[in-house]
XYZ file of C-alpha atoms in Angstrom:
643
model
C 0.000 0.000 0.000
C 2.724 2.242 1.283
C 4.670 1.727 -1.973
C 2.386 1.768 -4.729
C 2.030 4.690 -7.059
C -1.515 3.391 -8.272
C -4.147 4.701 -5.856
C -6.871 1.959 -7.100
C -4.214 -0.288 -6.266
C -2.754 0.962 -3.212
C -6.756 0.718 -1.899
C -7.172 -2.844 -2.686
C -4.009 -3.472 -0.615
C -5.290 -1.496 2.060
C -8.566 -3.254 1.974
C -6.761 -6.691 1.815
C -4.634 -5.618 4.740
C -7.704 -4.758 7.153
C -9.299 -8.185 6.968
C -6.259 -9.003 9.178
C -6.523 -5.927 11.414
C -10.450 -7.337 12.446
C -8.820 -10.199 14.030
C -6.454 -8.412 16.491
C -8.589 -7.032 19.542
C -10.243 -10.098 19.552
C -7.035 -12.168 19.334
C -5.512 -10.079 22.203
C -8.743 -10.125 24.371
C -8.949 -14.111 23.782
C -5.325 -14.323 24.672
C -5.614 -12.159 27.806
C -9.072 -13.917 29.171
C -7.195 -17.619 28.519
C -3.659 -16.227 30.354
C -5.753 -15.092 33.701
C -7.984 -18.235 33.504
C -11.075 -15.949 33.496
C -14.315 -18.025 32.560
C -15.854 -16.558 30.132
C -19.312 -17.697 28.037
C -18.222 -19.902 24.808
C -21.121 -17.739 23.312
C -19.436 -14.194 24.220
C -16.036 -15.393 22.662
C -17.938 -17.378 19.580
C -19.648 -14.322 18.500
C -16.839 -11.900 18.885
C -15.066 -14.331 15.859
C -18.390 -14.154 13.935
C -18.420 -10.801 13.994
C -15.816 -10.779 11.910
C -17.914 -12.394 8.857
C -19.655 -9.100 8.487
C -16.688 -7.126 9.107
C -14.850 -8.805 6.360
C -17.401 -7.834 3.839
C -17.815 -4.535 4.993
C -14.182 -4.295 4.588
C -13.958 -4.106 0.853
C -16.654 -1.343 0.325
C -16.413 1.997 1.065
C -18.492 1.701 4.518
C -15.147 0.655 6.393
C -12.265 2.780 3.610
C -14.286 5.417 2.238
C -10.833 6.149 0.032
C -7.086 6.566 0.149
C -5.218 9.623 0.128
C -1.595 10.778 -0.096
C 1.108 11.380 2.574
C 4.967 11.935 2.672
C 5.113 8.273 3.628
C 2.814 7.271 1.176
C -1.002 5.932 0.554
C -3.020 5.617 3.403
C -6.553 4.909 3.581
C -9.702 7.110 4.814
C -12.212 6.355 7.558
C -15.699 5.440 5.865
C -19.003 5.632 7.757
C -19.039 2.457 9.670
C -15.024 2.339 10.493
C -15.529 4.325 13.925
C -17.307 0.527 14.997
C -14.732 -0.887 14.376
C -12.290 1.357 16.343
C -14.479 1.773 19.337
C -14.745 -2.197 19.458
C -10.682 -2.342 19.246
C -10.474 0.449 21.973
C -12.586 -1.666 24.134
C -11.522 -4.537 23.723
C -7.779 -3.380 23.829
C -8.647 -1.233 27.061
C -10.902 -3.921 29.310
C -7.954 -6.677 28.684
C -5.324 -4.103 30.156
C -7.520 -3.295 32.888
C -7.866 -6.999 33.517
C -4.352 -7.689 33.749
C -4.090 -4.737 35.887
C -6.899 -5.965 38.445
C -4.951 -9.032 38.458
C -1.764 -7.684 39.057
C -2.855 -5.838 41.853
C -4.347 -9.066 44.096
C -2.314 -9.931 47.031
C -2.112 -13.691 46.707
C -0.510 -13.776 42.947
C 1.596 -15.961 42.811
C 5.286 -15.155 42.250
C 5.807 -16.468 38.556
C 1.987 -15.570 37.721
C 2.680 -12.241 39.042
C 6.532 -11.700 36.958
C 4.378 -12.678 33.720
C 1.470 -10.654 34.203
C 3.626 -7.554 34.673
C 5.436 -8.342 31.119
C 2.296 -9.077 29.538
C 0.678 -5.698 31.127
C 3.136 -3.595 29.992
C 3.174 -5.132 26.395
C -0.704 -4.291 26.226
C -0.184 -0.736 27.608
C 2.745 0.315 24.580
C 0.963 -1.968 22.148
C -2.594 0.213 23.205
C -0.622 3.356 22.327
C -0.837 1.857 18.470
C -4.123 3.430 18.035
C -2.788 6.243 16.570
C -2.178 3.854 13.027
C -6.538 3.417 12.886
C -7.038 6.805 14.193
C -5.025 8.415 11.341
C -7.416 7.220 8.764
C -9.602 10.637 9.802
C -8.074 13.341 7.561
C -8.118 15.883 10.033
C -5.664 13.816 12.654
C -2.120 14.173 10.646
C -0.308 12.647 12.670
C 2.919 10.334 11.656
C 1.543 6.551 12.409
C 4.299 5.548 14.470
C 2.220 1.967 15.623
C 4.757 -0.188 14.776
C 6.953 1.028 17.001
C 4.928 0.102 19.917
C 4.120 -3.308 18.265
C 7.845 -3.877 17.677
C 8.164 -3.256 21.682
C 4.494 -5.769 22.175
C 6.388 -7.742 20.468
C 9.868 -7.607 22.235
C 8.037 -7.583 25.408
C 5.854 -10.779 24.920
C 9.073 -12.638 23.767
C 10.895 -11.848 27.011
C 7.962 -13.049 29.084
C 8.108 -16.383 26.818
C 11.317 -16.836 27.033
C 12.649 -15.701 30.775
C 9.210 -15.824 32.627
C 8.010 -19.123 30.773
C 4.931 -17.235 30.065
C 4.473 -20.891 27.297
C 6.209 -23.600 26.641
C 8.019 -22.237 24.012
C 10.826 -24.538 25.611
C 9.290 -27.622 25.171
C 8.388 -27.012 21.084
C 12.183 -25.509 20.934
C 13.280 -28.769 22.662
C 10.778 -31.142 20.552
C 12.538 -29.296 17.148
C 15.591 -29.877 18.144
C 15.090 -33.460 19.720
C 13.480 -34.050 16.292
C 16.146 -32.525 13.858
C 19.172 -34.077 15.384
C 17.278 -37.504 15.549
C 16.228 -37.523 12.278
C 20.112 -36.336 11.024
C 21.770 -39.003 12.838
C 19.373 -41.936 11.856
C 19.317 -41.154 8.354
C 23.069 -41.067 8.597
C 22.860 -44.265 10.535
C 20.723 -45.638 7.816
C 22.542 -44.533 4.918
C 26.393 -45.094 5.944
C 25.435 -48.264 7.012
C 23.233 -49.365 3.508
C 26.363 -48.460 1.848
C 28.883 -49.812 3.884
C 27.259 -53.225 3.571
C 26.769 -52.633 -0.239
C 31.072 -51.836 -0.440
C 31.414 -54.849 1.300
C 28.818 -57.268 -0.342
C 30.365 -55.653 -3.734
C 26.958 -53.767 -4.340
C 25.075 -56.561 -4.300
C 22.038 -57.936 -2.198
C 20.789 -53.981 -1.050
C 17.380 -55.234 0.093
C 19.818 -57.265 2.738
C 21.665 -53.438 3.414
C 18.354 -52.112 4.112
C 17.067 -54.986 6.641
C 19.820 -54.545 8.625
C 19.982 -50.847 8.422
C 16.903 -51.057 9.610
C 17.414 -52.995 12.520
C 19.520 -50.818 14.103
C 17.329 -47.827 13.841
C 14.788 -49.862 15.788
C 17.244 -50.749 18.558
C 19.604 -47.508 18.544
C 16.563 -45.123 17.827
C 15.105 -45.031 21.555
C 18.460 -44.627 23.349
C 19.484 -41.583 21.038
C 16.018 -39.849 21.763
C 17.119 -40.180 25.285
C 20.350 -38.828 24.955
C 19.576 -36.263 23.253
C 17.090 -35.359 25.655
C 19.263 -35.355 28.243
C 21.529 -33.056 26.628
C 19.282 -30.458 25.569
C 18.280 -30.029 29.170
C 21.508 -29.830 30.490
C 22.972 -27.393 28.379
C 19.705 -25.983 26.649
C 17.240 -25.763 29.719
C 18.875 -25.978 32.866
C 17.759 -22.961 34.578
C 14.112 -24.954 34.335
C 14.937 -27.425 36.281
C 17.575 -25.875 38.147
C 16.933 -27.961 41.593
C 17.744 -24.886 43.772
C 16.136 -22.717 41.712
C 12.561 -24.982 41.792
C 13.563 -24.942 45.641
C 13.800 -21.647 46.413
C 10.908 -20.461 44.131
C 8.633 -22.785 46.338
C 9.812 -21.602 49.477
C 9.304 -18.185 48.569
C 5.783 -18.627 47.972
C 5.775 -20.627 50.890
C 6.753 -17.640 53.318
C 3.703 -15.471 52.148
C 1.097 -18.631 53.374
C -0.427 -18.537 56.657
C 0.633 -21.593 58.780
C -2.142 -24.242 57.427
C -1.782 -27.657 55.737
C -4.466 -27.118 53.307
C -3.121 -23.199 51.712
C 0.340 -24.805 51.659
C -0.563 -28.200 50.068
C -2.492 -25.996 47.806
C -0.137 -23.316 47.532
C 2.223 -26.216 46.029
C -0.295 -27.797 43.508
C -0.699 -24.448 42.131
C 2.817 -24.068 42.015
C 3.845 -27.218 40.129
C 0.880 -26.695 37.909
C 2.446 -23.377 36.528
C 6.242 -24.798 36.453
C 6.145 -28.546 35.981
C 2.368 -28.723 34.453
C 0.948 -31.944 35.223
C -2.071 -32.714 33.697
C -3.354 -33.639 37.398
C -1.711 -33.383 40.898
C -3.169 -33.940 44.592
C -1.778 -34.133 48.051
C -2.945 -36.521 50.921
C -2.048 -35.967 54.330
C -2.265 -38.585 57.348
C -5.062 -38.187 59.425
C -4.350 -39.709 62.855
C -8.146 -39.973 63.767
C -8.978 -42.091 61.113
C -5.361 -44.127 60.396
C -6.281 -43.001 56.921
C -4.456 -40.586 54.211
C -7.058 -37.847 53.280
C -7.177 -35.510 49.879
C -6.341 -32.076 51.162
C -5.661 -30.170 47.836
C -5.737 -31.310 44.393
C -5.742 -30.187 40.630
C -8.130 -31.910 37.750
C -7.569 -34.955 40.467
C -11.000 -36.637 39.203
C -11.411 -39.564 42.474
C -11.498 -36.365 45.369
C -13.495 -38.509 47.338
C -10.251 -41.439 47.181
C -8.529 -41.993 50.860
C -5.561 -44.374 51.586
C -5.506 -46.489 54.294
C -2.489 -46.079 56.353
C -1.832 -49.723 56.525
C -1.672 -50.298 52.308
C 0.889 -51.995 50.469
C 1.623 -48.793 49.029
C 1.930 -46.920 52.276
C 4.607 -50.268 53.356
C 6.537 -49.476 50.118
C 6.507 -45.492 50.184
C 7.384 -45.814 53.936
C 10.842 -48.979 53.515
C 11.867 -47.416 50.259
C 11.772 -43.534 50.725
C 11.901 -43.094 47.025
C 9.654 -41.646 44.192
C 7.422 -44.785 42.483
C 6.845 -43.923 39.034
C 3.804 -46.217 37.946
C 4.476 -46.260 34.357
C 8.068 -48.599 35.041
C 7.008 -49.588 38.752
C 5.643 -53.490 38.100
C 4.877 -53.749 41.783
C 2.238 -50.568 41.712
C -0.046 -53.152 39.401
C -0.656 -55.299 43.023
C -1.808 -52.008 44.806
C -5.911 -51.893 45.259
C -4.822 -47.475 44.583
C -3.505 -48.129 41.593
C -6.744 -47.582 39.461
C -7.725 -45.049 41.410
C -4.402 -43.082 40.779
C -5.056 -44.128 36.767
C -8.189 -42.963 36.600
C -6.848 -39.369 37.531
C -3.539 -39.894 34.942
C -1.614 -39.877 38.396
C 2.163 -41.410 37.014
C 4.427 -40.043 39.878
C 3.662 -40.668 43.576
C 6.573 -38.864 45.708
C 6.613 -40.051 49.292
C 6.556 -37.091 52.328
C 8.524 -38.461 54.812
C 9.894 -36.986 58.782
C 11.968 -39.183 60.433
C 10.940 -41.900 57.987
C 7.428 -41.564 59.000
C 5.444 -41.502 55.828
C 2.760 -38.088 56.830
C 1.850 -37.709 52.878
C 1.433 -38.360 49.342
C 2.442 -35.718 46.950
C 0.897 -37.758 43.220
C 1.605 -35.956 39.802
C 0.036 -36.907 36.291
C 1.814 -36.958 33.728
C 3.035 -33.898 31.802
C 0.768 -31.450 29.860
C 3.376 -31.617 26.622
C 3.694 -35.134 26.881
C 6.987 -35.281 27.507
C 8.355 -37.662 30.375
C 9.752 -37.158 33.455
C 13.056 -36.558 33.487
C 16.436 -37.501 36.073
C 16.626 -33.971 36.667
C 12.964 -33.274 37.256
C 12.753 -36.205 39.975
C 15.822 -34.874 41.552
C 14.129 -31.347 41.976
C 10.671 -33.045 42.791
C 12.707 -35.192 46.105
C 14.158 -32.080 47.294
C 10.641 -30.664 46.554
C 8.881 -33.559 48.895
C 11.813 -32.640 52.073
C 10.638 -28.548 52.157
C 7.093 -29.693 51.604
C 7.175 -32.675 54.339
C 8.984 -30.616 56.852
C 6.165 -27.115 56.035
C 3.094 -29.464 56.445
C 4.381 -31.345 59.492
C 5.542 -28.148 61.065
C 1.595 -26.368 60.227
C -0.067 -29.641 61.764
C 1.805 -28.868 64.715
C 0.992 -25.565 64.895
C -2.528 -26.529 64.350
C -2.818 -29.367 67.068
C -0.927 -26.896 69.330
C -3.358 -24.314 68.686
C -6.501 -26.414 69.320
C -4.983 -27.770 72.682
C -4.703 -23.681 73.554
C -8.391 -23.486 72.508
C -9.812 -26.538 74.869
C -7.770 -25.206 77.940
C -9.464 -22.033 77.572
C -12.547 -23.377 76.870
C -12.121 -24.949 80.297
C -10.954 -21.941 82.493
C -14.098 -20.101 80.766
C -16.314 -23.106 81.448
C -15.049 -23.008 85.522
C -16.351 -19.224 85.157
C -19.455 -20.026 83.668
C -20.249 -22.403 86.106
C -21.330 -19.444 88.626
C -23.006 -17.745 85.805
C -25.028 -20.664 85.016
C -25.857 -21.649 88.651
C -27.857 -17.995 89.463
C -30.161 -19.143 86.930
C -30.414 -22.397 88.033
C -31.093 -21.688 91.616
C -33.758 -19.441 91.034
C -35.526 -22.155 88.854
C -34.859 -24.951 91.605
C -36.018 -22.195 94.568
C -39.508 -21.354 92.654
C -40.342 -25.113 92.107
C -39.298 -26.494 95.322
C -41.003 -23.247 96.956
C -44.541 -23.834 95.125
C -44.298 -27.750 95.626
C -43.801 -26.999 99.804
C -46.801 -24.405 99.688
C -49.450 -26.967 98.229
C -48.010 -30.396 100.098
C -48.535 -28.323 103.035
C -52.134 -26.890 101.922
C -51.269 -23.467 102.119
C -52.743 -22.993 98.789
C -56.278 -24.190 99.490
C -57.504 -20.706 100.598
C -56.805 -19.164 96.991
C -58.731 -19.155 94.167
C -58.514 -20.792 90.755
C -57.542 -18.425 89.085
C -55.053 -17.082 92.021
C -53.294 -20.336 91.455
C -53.354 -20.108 87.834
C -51.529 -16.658 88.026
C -49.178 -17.700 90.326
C -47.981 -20.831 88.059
C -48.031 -18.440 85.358
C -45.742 -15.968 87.640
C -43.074 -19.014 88.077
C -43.263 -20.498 84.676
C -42.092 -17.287 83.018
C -39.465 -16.775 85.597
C -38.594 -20.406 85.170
C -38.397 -20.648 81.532
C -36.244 -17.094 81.147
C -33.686 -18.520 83.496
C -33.401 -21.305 80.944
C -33.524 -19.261 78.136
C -30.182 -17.706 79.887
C -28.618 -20.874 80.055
C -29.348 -22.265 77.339
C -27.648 -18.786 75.363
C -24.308 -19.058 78.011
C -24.171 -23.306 76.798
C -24.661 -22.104 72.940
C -21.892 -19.345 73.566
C -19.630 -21.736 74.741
C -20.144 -24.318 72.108
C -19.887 -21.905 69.412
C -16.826 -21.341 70.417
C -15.040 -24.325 71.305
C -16.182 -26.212 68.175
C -13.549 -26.958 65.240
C -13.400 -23.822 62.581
C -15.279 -24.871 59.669
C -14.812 -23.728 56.335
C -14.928 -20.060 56.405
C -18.244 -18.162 55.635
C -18.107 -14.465 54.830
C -21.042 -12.164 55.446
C -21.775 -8.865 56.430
C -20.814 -9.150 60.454
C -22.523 -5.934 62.411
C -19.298 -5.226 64.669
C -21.400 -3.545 67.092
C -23.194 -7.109 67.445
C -20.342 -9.202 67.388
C -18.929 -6.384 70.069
C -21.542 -7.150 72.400
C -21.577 -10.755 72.231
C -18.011 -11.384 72.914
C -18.151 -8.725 76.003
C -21.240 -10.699 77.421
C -19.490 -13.902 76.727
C -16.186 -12.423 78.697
C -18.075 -11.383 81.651
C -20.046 -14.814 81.846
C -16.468 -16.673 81.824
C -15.044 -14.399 85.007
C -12.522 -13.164 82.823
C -13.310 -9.478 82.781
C -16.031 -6.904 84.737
C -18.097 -5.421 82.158
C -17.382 -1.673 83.439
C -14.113 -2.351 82.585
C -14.837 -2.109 79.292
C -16.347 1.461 77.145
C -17.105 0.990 73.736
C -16.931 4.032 71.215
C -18.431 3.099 68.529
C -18.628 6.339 65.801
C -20.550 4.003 63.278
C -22.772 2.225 64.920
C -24.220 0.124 62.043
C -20.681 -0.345 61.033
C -19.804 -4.073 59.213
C -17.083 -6.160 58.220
C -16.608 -8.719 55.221
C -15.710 -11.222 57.679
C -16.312 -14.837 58.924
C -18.590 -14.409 62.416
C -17.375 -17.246 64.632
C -13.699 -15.753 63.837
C -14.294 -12.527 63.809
C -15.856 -12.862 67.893
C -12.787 -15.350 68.005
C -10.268 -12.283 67.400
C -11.879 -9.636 69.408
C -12.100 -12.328 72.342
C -8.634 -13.157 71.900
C -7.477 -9.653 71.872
C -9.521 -8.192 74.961
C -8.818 -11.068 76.962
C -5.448 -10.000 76.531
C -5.811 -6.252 77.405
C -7.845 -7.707 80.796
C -4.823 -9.243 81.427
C -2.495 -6.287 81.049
C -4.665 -3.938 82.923
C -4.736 -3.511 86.749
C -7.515 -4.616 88.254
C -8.577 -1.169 90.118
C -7.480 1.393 87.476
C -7.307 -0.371 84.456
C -9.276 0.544 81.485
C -9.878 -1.284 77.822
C -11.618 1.141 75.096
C -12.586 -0.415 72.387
C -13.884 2.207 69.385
C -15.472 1.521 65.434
C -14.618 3.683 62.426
C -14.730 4.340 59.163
C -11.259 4.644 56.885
C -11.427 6.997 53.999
C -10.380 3.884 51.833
C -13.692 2.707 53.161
C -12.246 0.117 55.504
C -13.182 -0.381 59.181
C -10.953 0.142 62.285
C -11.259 -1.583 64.912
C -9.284 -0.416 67.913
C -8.954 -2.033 71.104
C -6.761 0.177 73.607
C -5.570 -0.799 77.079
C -4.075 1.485 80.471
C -2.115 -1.547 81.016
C 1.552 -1.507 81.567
C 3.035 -2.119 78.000
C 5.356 -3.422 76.055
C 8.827 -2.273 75.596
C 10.393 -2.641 71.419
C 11.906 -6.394 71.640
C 8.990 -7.845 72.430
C 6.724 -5.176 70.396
C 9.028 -6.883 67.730
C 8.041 -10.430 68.403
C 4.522 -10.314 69.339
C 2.829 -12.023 66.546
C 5.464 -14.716 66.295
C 4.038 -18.461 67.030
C 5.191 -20.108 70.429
C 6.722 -16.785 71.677
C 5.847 -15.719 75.479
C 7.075 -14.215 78.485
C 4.994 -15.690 80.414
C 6.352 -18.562 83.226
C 6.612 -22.226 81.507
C 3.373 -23.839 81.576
C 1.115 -20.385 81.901
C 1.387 -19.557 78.223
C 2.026 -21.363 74.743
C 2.457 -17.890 72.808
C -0.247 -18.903 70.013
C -2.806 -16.579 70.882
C -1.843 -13.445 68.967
C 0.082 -15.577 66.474
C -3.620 -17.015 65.743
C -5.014 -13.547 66.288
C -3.346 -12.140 63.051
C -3.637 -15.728 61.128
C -7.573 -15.667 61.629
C -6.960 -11.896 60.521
C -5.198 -12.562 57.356
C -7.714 -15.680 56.643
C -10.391 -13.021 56.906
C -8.646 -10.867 54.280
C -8.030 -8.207 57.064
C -4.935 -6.702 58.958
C -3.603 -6.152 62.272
C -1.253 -3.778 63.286
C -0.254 -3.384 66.908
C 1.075 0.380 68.826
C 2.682 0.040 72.523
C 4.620 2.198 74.923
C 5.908 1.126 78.169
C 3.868 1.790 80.806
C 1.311 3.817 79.078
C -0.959 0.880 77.661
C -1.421 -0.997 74.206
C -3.703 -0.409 71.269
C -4.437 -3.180 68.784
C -5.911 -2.027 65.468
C -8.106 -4.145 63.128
C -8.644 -3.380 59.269
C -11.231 -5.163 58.052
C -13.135 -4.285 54.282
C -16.765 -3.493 55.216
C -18.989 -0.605 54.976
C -22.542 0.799 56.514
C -25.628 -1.263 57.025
C-alpha cells in the first residue's frame, strides 16, 4: 500500500490488509481472558469471531475505507461511515484486557511467577494500546505520523521476554521437541545410509534389500536410546535454569513464606505451584489423618477420584514408607498389586513422591503426567525429592501448629467453662427455689384458701421466671459451644461489629474473665460491618480483649474499644488498654508463634500468632502500637462498609 504509485491499487491493498486488522482485539482479548484463567461464556467469545464475517465484507466497500489519500510516507486509507465501529470495538476490547491484567496484578495472593508474567504481559498491552494512533489516522483531520509499529515492535519484544525468561508458554518444550526431532532424524538417516552403503562396499553392491534390513534394525534398537540422549543433553545445556533444583527450591519456598501456617493453603499453595512450572495434567496431596489411620485428599488439581482416601496400613503406604523413594507407575511393576492403583489411573496420576519426617510416611504428593507429553526426566525427579523434604517438613511443622493451637483453645474453653459455672448456677437456683417453693406451699395446703384463678396466676408468675432462666442458660451453653467447636470452612457475610462487640463482652463477663465496666465501647458508626467470617471474627476480638484484661490492673485499668470508618472505606477496629506495656523487643516479636514471656506452663504464645492468622484468613490486617507503661492499642482493618 505504502509503496504503490496506483491509488486503485494501493486501496485494494489497504482493503486486503484490514481483513487481518479485524482479528487483532479479539485475538488479544482471547489471549488475555485464557492467560488469567477468566471463565468466560463460549457464546461471548464465539460471537466476537463471527463478527468478523460481516466485518470482512464490509471491509472491501467503502463503509469501512471510504478512500485513500496521499502522505509523505505514502497511501493511506480514509475512515468510511461504519469504520468508527470498528475502532471503538478495538479500543474496548484493547482497554478492558489491560484493565484486567491490571486488576490481576494488583491481588495480594498472585503468585510469584503468575505475578513476573502478568507484569510483562501488562506492559506489552499498555505500549501496544498506544498503536491506536495507526486506525485513528485514517480521519483526515488527525495528521499525525503513524508511528504503531513502534509500539508493536516493543508488544512484540516484550511478549518474547515473558516467553522466554518468565516461561509465560512452553516455548521450551516445542524448541526442545525441534531440536530433539532434527538431530534424531540427522543421525538416523546417517545411521541408515552409511550403514546401507557400507554393507553394499562390502557385499560388492550386491544384495541392497539385505543393506536395508539390517539398516533397519539398528534404527529400531539404537533409535530409543538416542532420543534419550539427546534429551538429556538439551536439558543440560539448553534448559537448565528450568529445572535448576535450587532454583525450583527456592521459588517454592518463597511462595511458601507469604502462606499462613495451614496444611491445606500450603498443600495448595504447592499444587498451584507445580501446575504453573512442571504442568501436570493432574496433581493432589494426601495428608495422614491420625483420627482415622487413613491418608485424606487435602488439595488437588483436575484430580477426578477427590473422594479417594488411603488407608495407612496399604501396600503402598509399606513401600513409600521402607523405600523412601519416588514410584513412578508407568516402570514400577509392583504398583499393578496395589488396590490405589486404578484409582491413581483414573486421575492420569504417574508419579507418587513419598513425604517423609523421620521416615514416618505423613503424605502423598501424586503428579500426572506432563501437559506436553513429555516424560519425566532424572533432573525433574531430583528437583521433585528435594521438593517432597521442604514440603514434608512445612506441612508437618503447620499440623503442629494446628494441634498446638486447638490444645490452647480446649484449655481455655475450660478456664471459661469453671467461670461459667457461677453464671449458670444464678439461673439455676432461682428455677430450683420457685419449684421447690410452690411444691412446699401446696403439700402443706397453704394454697387451698386461693382461688382458681389465684393459682393459675401464680404458676403463670413461676413459669415465666422459670423458663427465662433457661432461656439464659441455654444462650451461656450455645456461647460456649460456638466457640469451642472446630473452625469450619470459612463463611463471609456482612458481620454488624457492634453485634459481634456485644456478644463477645457478654461472653467475657459470663467466663469471670473481665467486669463489664471495665470495658467502654466508642463506637462512631454504629451500624458499622465487616466482610468477615462471624465465629472468627468474635474469636479475634475475644482473643485480643482477653489480653488487654490481662495487662490492665484490676482497680485502674481501662480497655476502650472504638469503630470507624477509613477513607479507603475500611473499618478500624481499635482495642486500647491502660495496662503496663510493652517495651520494642517484644513489640518486635509479638505475633510470632510459640513466643511468650509468660512462666513455663502459663502460656504457649499462640494466641496473637492465631489472632493475626484468623486476621489474614479473613482478608483483614492487624497492626499493633505500645509504649511502656502507658498501655497498648491493637488495630483491626477489616473491608466493610454501613448497614
Amino acid at each position: 500500500m505504502y509503496l504503490n504509485n496506483n491509488p486503485t491499487a494501493a486501496l485494494k491493498w489497504a482493503r486486503i490488509g484490514f481483513i487481518g486488522i479485524i482479528f487483532i482485539p479479539i485475538f488479544a482479548y482471547h489471549f488475555i481472558i485464557t492467560f488469567l484463567n477468566i471463565k468466560v461464556s463460549r457464546i461471548l467469545v464465539v460471537a466476537l469471531y463471527l463478527l468478523c464475517i460481516p466485518s470482512i465484507i464490509l471491509s472491501q466497500t467503502n463503509y469501512i475505507y471510504g478512500g485513500i489519500t496521499k502522505h509523505f510516507w505514502g497511501y493511506y486509507p480514509v475512515a468510511g461511515r461504519y469504520y468508527i465501529l470498528f475502532l471503538l470495538m478495538f479500543a474496548f476490547l484493547f482497554c478492558y484486557g489491560v484493565w484486567l491484567l491490571f486488576k490481576n496484578l494488583s491481588k495480594k495472593d498472585v503468585p510469584g511467577l503468575m505475578y513476573q508474567q502478568t507484569r510483562y504481559v501488562l506492559l506489552a498491552f499498555t505500549i501496544g494500546t498506544f498503536g491506536l494512533v495507526d486506525y485513528l489516522v485514517k480521519y483526515p483531520f488527525i495528521n499525525v505520523y503513524p508511528f504503531g509499529y513502534i509500539c508493536a515492535f516493543f508488544f512484540i519484544g516484550l511478549i518474547a521476554y515473558a516467553i522466554i525468561r518468565h516461561h509465560l508458554m512452553d516455548i521450551e518444550v516445542v524448541i526442545k521437541k525441534t531440536l530433539v526431532f532434527a538431530a534424531l532424524f540427522t543421525i538416523v538417516f546417517g545411521i541408515f545410509v552409511a550403514v546401507t552403503l557400507l554393507l553394499q562396499q562390502l557385499l560388492g553392491g550386491s544384495n541392497r534389500l539385505f543393506g536395508f534390513a539390517v539398516s533397519s534394525l539398528i534404527i529400531i534398537f539404537t533409535v530409543r536410546p538416542l532420543e534419550m540422549l539427546l534429551i538429556k543433553v538439551t536439558d543440560k545445556y539448553l534448559f537448565q535454569k528450568k529445572y535448576d533444583y535450587k532454583h525450583l527450591i527456592n521459588e517454592f519456598m518463597d511462595e511458601l513464606k507469604t502462606m499462613i501456617l495451614n496444611t491445606t493453603d500450603i498443600a495448595q499453595s504447592t499444587v498451584d505451584f507445580l501446575n504453573t512450572s512442571i504442568r501436570p495434567a493432574a496433581s493432589a496431596v494426601f495428608m495422614y489423618n491420625r483420627f482415622t489411620s487413613q491418608y485424606d485428599l487435602i488439595a488437588s488439581h483436575d484430580f477426578k477420584d477427590t473422594a479417594l482416601k488411603i488407608a495407612g496400613s496399604s501396600e503402598l503406604v509399606k513401600l513409600l514408607e521402607k523405600t523412601g523413594k519416588i514410584i513412578d507407575i508407568k516402570n514400577d511393576n509392583k504398583l499393578t498389586l496395589f488396590h490405589e492403583n486404578k484409582h491413581f489411573s483414573a486421575s492420569n496420576i504417574i508419579l507418587i513422591i513419598p513425604l517423609l519426617i523421620h521416615k514416618e510416611l505423613i503424605g502423598l504428593l501424586c503428579l500426572g503426567k506432563k501437559k506436553s507429553d513429555e516424560e519425566y526426566t532424572e533432573n525433574d525427579i531430583e528437583a521433585l525429592a528435594g521438593l517432597s523434604g521442604a514440603l514434608s517438613i512445612s506441612l508437618n511443622n503447620a499440623q503442629l501448629f494446628d494441634e498446638r493451637a486447638d490444645a490452647e483453645k480446649r484449655a481455655l474453653v475450660g478456664t471459661i467453662a469453671t467461670g461459667i459455672n457461677h453464671e449458670v448456677g444464678n439461673p439455676l437456683n432461682i428455677i430450683t427455689i420457685k419449684l421447690d417453693t410452690f411444691r412446699i406451699l401446696a403439700k402443706e395446703g397453704m394454697l387451698a384458701h386461693k382461688t382458681k384463678d389465684e393459682i393459675i396466676n401464680e404458676i403463670n408468675d413461676i413459669t415465666k421466671v422459670c423458663l427465662e432462666s433457661a432461656q439464659r442458660i441455654a444462650e451461656i451453653t450455645k456461647q460456649v459451644s460456638e466457640f469451642a467447636k472446630p473452625d469450619k470452612k470459612l463463611v463471609f457475610d456482612k458481620v454488624n461489629i457492634s453485634e459481634a462487640i456485644d456478644e463477645t463482652i457478654t461472653f467475657l463477663k459470663n467466663g469471670m474473665i473481665i467486669e463489664s465496666d471495665k470495658i467502654e465501647k466508642r463506637i462512631m458508626c454504629e451500624h458499622a460491618y465487616a466482610m468477615a467470617d462471624r465465629g472468627q471474627l468474635k474469636q479475634i476480638l475475644f482473643n485480643l480483649i482477653k489480653n488487654a484484661s490481662h495487662a490492665i490492673d484490676k482497680n485502674t485499668g481501662k480497655i476502650i474499644i472504638s469503630v470507624d470508618k477509613n477513607d479507603g472505606g475500611e473499618i478500624s477496629i481499635k482495642i486500647t488498654d491502660n495496662g503496663h506495656g510493652m517495651p520494642k523487643e517484644i513489640l518486635d516479636r509479638v505475633f510470632t508463634p510459640f513466643f511468650t514471656t509468660k512462666e513455663p506452663g502459663k502460656g504457649t504464645g499462640l494466641g496473637l500468632a492465631l489472632v493475626k492468622i484468623m486476621t489474614e484468613r479473613n482478608n483483614g490486617k492487624i497492626k499493633v502500637e505500645s509504649h511502656e507503661g502507658k498501655g497498648t492499642t491493637f488495630t483491626l482493618i477489616f473491608k466493610g462498609g454501613l448497614l
